[in-house]
mmCIF file of C-alpha atoms and ligand atoms in Angstrom:
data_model
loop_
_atom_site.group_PDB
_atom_site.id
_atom_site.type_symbol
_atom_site.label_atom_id
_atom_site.label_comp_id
_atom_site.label_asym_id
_atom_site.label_seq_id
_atom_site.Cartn_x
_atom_site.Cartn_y
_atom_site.Cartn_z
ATOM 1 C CA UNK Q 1 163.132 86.532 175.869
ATOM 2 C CA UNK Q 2 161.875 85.460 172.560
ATOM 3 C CA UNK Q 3 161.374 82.064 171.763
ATOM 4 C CA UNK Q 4 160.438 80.010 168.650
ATOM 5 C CA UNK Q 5 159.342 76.680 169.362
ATOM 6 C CA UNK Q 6 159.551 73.816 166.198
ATOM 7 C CA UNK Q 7 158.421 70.398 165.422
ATOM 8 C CA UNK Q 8 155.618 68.491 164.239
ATOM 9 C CA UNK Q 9 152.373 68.251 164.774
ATOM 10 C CA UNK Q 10 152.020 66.820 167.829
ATOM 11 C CA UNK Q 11 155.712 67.233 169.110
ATOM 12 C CA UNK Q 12 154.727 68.773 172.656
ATOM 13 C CA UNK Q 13 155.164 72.458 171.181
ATOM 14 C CA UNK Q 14 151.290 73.440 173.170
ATOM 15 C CA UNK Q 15 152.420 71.435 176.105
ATOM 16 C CA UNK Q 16 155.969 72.669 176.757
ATOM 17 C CA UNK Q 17 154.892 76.413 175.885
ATOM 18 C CA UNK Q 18 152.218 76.737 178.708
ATOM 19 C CA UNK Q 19 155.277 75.682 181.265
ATOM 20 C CA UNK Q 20 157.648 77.474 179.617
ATOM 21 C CA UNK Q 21 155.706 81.077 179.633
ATOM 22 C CA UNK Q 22 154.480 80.215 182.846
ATOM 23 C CA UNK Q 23 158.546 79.886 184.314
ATOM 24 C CA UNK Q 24 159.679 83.200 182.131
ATOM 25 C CA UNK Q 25 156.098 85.512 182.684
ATOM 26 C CA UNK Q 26 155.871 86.085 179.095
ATOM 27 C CA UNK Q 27 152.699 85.289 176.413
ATOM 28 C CA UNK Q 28 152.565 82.104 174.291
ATOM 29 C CA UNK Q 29 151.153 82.856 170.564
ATOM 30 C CA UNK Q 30 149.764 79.844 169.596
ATOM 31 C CA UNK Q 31 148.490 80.621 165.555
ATOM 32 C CA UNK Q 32 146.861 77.321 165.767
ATOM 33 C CA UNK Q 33 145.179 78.059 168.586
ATOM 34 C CA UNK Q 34 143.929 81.872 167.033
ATOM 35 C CA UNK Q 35 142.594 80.223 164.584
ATOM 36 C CA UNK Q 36 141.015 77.766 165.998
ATOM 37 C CA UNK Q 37 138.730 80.355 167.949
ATOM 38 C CA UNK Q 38 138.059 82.637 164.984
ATOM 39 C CA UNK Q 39 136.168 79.156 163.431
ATOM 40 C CA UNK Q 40 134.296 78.393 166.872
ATOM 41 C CA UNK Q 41 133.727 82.317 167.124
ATOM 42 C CA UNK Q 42 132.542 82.200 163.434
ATOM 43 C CA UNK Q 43 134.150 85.152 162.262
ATOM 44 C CA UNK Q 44 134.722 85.756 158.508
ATOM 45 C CA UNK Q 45 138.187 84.508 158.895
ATOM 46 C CA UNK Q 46 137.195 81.631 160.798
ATOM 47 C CA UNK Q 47 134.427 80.512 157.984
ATOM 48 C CA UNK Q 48 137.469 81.049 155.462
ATOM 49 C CA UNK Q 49 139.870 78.484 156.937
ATOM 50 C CA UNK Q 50 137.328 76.168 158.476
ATOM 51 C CA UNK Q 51 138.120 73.496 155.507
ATOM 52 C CA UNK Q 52 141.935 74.517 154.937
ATOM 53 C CA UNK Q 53 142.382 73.693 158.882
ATOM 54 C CA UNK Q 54 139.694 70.408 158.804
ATOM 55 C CA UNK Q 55 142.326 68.724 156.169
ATOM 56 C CA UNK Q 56 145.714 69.877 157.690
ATOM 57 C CA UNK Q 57 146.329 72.213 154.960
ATOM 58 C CA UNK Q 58 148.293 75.569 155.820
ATOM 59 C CA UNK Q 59 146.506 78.862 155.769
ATOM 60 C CA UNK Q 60 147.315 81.839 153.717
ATOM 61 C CA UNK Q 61 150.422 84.040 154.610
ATOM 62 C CA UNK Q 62 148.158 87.490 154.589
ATOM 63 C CA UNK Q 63 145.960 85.913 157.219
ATOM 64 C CA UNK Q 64 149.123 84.862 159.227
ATOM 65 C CA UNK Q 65 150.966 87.725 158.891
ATOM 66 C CA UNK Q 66 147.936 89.979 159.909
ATOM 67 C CA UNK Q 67 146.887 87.982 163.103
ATOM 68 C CA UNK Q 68 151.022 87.695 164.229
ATOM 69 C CA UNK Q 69 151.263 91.437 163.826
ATOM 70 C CA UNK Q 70 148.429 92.750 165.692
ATOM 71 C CA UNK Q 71 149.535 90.253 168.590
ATOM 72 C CA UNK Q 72 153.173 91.226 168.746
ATOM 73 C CA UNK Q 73 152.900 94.943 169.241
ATOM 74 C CA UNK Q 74 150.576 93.995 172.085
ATOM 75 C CA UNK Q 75 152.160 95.039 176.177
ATOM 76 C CA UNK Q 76 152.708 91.521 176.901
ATOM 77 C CA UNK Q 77 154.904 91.188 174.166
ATOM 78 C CA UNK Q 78 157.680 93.934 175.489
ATOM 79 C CA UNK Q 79 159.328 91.579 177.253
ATOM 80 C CA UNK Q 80 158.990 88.732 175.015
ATOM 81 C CA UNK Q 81 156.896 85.731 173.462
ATOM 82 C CA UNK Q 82 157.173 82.496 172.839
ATOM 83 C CA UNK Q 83 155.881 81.306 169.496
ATOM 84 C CA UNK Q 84 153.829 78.327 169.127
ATOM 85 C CA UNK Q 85 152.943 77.209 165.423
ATOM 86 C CA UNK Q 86 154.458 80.186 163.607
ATOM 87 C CA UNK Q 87 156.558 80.712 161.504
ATOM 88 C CA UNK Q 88 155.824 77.354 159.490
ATOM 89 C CA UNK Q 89 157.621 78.301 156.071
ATOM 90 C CA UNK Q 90 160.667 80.322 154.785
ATOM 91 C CA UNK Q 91 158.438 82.846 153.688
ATOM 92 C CA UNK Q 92 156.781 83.383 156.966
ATOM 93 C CA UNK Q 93 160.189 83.657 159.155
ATOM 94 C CA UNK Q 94 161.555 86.056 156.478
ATOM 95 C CA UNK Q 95 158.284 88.406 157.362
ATOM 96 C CA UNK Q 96 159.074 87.950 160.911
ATOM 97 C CA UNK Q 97 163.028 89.160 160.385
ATOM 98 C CA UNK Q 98 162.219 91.818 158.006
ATOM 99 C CA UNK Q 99 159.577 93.496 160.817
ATOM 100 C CA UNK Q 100 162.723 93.743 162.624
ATOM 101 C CA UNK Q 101 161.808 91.144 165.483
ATOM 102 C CA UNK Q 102 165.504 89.857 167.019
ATOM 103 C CA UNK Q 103 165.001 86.159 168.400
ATOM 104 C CA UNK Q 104 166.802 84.545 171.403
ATOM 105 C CA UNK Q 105 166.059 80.624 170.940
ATOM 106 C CA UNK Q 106 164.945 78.429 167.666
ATOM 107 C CA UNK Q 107 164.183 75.309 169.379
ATOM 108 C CA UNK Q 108 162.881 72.398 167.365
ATOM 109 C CA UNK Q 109 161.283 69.136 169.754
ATOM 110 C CA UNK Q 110 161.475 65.916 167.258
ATOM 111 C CA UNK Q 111 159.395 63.015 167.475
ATOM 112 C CA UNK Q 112 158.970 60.391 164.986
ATOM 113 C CA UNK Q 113 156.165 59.966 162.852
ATOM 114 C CA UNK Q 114 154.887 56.849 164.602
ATOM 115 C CA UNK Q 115 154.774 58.006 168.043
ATOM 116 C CA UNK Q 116 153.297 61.491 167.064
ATOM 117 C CA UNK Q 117 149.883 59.184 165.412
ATOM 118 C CA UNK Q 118 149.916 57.781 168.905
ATOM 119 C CA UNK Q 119 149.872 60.582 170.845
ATOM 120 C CA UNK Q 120 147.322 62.905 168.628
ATOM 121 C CA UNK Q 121 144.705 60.215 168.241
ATOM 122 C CA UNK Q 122 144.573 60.385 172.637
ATOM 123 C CA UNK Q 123 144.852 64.590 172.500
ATOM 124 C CA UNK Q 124 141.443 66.082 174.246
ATOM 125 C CA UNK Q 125 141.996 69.583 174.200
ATOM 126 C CA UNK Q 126 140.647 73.036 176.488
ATOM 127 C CA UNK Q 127 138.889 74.638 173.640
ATOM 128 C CA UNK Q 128 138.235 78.157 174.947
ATOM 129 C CA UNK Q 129 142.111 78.057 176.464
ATOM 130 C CA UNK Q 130 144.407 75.888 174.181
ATOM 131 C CA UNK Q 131 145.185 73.634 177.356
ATOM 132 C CA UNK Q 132 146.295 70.287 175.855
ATOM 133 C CA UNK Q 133 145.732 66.264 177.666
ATOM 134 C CA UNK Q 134 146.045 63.223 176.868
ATOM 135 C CA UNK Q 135 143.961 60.507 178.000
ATOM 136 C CA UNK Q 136 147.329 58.241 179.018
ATOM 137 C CA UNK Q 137 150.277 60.339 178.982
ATOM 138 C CA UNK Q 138 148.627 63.957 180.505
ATOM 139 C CA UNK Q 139 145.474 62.974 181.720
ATOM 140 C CA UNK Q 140 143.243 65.751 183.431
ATOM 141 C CA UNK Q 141 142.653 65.521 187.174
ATOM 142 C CA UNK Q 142 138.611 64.601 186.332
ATOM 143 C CA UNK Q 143 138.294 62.630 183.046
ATOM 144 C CA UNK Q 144 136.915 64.820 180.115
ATOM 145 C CA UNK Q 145 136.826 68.003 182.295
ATOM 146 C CA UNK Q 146 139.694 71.438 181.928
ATOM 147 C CA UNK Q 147 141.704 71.251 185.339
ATOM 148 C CA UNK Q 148 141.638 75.260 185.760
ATOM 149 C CA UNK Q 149 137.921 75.966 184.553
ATOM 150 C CA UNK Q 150 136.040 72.673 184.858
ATOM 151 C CA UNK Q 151 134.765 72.787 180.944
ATOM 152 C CA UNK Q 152 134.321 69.940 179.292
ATOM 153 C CA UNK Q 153 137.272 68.795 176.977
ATOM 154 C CA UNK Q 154 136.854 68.187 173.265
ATOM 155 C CA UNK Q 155 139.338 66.606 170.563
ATOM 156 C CA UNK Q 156 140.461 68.216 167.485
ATOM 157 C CA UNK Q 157 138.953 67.678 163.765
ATOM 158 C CA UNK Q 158 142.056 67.519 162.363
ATOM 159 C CA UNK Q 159 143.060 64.643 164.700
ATOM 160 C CA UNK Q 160 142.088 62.177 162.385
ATOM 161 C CA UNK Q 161 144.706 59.513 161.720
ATOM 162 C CA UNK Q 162 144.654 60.778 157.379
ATOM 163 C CA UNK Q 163 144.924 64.416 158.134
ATOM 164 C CA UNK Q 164 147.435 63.958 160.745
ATOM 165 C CA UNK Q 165 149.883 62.259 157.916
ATOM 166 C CA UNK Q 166 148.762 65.244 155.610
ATOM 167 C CA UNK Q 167 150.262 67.240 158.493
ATOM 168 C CA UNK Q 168 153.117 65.658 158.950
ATOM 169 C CA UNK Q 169 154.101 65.445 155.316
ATOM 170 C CA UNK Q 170 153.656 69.483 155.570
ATOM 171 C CA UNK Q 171 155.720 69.822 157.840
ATOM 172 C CA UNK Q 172 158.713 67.626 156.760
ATOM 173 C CA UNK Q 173 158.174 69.475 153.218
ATOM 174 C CA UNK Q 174 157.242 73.428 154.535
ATOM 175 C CA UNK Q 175 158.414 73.729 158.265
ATOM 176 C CA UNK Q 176 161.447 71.483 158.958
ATOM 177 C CA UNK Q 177 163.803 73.337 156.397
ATOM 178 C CA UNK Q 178 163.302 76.046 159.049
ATOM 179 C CA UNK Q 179 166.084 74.550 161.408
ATOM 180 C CA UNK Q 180 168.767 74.903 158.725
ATOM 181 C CA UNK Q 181 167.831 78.353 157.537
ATOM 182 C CA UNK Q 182 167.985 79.867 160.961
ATOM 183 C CA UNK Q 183 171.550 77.781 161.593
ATOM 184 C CA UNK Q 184 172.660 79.172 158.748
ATOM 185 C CA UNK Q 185 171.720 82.761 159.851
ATOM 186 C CA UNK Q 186 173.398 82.366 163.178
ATOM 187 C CA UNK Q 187 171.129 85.615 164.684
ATOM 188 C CA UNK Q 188 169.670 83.397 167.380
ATOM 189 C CA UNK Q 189 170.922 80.349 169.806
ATOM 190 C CA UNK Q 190 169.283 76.924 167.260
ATOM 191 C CA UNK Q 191 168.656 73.828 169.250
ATOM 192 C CA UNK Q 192 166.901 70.592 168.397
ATOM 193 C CA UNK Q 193 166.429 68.681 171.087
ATOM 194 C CA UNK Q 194 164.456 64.872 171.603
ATOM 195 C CA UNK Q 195 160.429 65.235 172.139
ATOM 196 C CA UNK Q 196 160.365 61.835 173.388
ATOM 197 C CA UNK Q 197 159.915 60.651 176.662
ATOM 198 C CA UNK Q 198 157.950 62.326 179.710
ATOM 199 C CA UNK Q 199 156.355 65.801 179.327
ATOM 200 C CA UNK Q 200 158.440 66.553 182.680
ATOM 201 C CA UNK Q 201 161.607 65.659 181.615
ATOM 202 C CA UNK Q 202 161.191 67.209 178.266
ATOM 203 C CA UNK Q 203 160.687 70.902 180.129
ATOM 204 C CA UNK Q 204 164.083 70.257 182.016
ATOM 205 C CA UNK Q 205 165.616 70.128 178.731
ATOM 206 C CA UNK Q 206 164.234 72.996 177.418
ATOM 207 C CA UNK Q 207 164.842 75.184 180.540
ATOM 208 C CA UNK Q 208 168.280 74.026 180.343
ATOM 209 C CA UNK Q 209 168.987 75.410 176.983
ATOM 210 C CA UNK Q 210 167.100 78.811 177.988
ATOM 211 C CA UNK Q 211 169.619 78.895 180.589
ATOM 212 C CA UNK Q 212 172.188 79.677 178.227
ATOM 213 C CA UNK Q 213 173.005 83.507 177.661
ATOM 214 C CA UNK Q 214 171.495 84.458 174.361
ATOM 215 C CA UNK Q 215 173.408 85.590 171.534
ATOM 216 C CA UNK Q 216 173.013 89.190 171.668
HETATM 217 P P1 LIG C 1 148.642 73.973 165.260
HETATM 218 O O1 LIG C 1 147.562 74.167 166.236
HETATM 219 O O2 LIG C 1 149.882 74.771 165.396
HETATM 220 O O3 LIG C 1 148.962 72.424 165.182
HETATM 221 P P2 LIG C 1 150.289 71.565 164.934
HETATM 222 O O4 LIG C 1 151.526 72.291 164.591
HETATM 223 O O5 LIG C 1 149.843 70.551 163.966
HETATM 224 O O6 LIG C 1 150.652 71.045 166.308
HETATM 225 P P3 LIG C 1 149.696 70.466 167.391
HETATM 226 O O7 LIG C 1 149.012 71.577 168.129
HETATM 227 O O8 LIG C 1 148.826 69.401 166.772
HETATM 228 O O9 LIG C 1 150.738 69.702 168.330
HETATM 229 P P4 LIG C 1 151.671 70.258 169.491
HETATM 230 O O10 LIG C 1 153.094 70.166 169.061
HETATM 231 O O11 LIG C 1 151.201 71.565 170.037
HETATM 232 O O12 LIG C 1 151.458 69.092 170.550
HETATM 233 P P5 LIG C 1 150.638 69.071 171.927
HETATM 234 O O13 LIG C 1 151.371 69.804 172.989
HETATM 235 O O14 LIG C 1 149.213 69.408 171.690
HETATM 236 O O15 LIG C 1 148.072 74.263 163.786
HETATM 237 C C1 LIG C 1 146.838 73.703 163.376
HETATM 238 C C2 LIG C 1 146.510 74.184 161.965
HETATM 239 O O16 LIG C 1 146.397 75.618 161.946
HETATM 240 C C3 LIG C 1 147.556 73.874 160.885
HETATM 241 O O17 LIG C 1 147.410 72.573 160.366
HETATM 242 C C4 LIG C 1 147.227 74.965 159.854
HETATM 243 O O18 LIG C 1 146.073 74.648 159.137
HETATM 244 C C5 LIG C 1 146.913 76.163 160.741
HETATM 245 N N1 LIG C 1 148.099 76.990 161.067
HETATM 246 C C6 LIG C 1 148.602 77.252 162.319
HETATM 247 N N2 LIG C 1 149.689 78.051 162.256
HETATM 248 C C7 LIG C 1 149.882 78.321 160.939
HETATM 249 C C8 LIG C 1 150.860 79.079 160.233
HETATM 250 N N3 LIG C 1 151.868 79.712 160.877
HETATM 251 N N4 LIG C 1 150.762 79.121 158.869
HETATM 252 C C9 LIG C 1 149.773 78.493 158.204
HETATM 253 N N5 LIG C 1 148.806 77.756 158.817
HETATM 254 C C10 LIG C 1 148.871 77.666 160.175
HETATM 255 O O19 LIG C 1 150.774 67.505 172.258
HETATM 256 C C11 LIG C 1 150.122 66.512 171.481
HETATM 257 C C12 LIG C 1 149.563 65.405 172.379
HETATM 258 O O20 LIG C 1 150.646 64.656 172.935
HETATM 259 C C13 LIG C 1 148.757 65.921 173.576
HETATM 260 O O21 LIG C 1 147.688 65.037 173.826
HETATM 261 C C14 LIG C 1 149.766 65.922 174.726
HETATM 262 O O22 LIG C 1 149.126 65.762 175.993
HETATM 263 C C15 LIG C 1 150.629 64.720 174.360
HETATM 264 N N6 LIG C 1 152.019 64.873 174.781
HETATM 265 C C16 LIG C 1 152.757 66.006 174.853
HETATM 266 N N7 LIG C 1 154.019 65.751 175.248
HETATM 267 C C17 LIG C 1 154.089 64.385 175.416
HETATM 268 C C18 LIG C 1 155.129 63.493 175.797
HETATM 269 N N8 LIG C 1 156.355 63.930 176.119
HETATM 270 N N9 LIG C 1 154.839 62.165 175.854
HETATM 271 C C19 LIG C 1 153.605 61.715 175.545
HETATM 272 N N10 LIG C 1 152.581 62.521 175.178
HETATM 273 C C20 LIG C 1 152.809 63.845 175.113
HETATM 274 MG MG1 LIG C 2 149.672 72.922 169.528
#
């Protein structure tokens, strides 16, 4: 089962990909979140993109395309992924098809613009993990703490109202174009379904659609 999940910043993708993996048994590759530990690990990478990922900008394709290679050839990929932040441009999903990788689902979660500045500017995130609350709508079990580990939670840099817009126009220019050039390829099952409303009811939707026999 492979899986590419869509949408704008703050859409849910982090969210719904924890359940979703967790209901299938099969890895969520979160690029946001790889990177996001190479700059807290300070690697050489991580001290490259520090600024690029501060302001919302997109990194480089080689550093991309290295980072989703090594993962994919990994044993938890044999029986498939789920994709979390990747691929983000044409240029990055043609990599992915020319390495051969067949996909089952393309699903894309919309939210509007308005509710998305909402939702981010509440976001406390598990650094070490990628687990993602929100002080209203997903609220940990003890405020400011990880429910599995007990760390405390932190929020994102790029969770400022400014760079969140900067995101969002990147998306609607780089990433959303996406949904039509898979439809228009027809290799895997394309879906866009509503990101709004509860986290709960937004999983039943997605499960649904996974329910559906893939393509090939
Ligand atoms: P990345 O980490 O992928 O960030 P993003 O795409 O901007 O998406 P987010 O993680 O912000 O949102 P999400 O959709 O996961 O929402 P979440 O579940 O957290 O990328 C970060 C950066 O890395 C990029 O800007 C770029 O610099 C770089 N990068 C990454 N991949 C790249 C690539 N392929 N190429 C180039 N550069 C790349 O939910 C958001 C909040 O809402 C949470 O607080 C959550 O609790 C809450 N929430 C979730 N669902 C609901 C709901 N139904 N109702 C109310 N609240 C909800
Ligand atoms: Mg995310």
């Amino acid at each position: 089962m492979r899986i590419i999940l869509l949408g704008p910043p703050g859409a849910g993708k982090g969210t719904q990909a924890e359940m979703i993996c967790k209901q299938f048994s099969i890895p969520q590759i979160s690029t946001g979140d790889m990177l996001r530990r190479a700059v807290t690990e300070g690697t050489k990478i991580g001290q490259e993109i520090k600024h690029i990922m501060a302001s919302g900008q997109l990194v480089q394709n080689d550093i991309i395309l290295a980072l989703i290679k090594e993962r994919i050839q990994q044993p938890d990929c044999a029986a498939g992924f789920l994709l979390d932040g990747f691929p983000r441009t044409i240029p990055q999903a043609e990599m992915l098809e020319a390495v051969g990788i067949a996909l089952d689902w393309v699903i894309e979660i919309q939210v509007p613009d308005e509710e998305i500045i909402k939702r981010l500017s509440g976001r406390w995130i598990h650094a070490a993990s990628g687990r993602t609350y929100h002080i209203q709508f997903n609220p940990p079990k003890i405020p400011g703490k990880d429910d599995q580990t007990g760390e405390a939670l932190i929020q994102r840099e790029d969770d400022k109202e400014a760079t969140i817009r900067n995101r969002l126009q990147i998306y609607h220019q780089e990433t959303e174009p996406l949904v039509k050039w898979y439809q228009n390829k027809g290799t895997a099952r394309c879906m866009q379904i509503s990101g709004v409303g509860s986290v709960d009811s937004i999983r039943q939707r997605i499960l649904e659609i996974c329910k559906c026999p893939p393509i090939h």
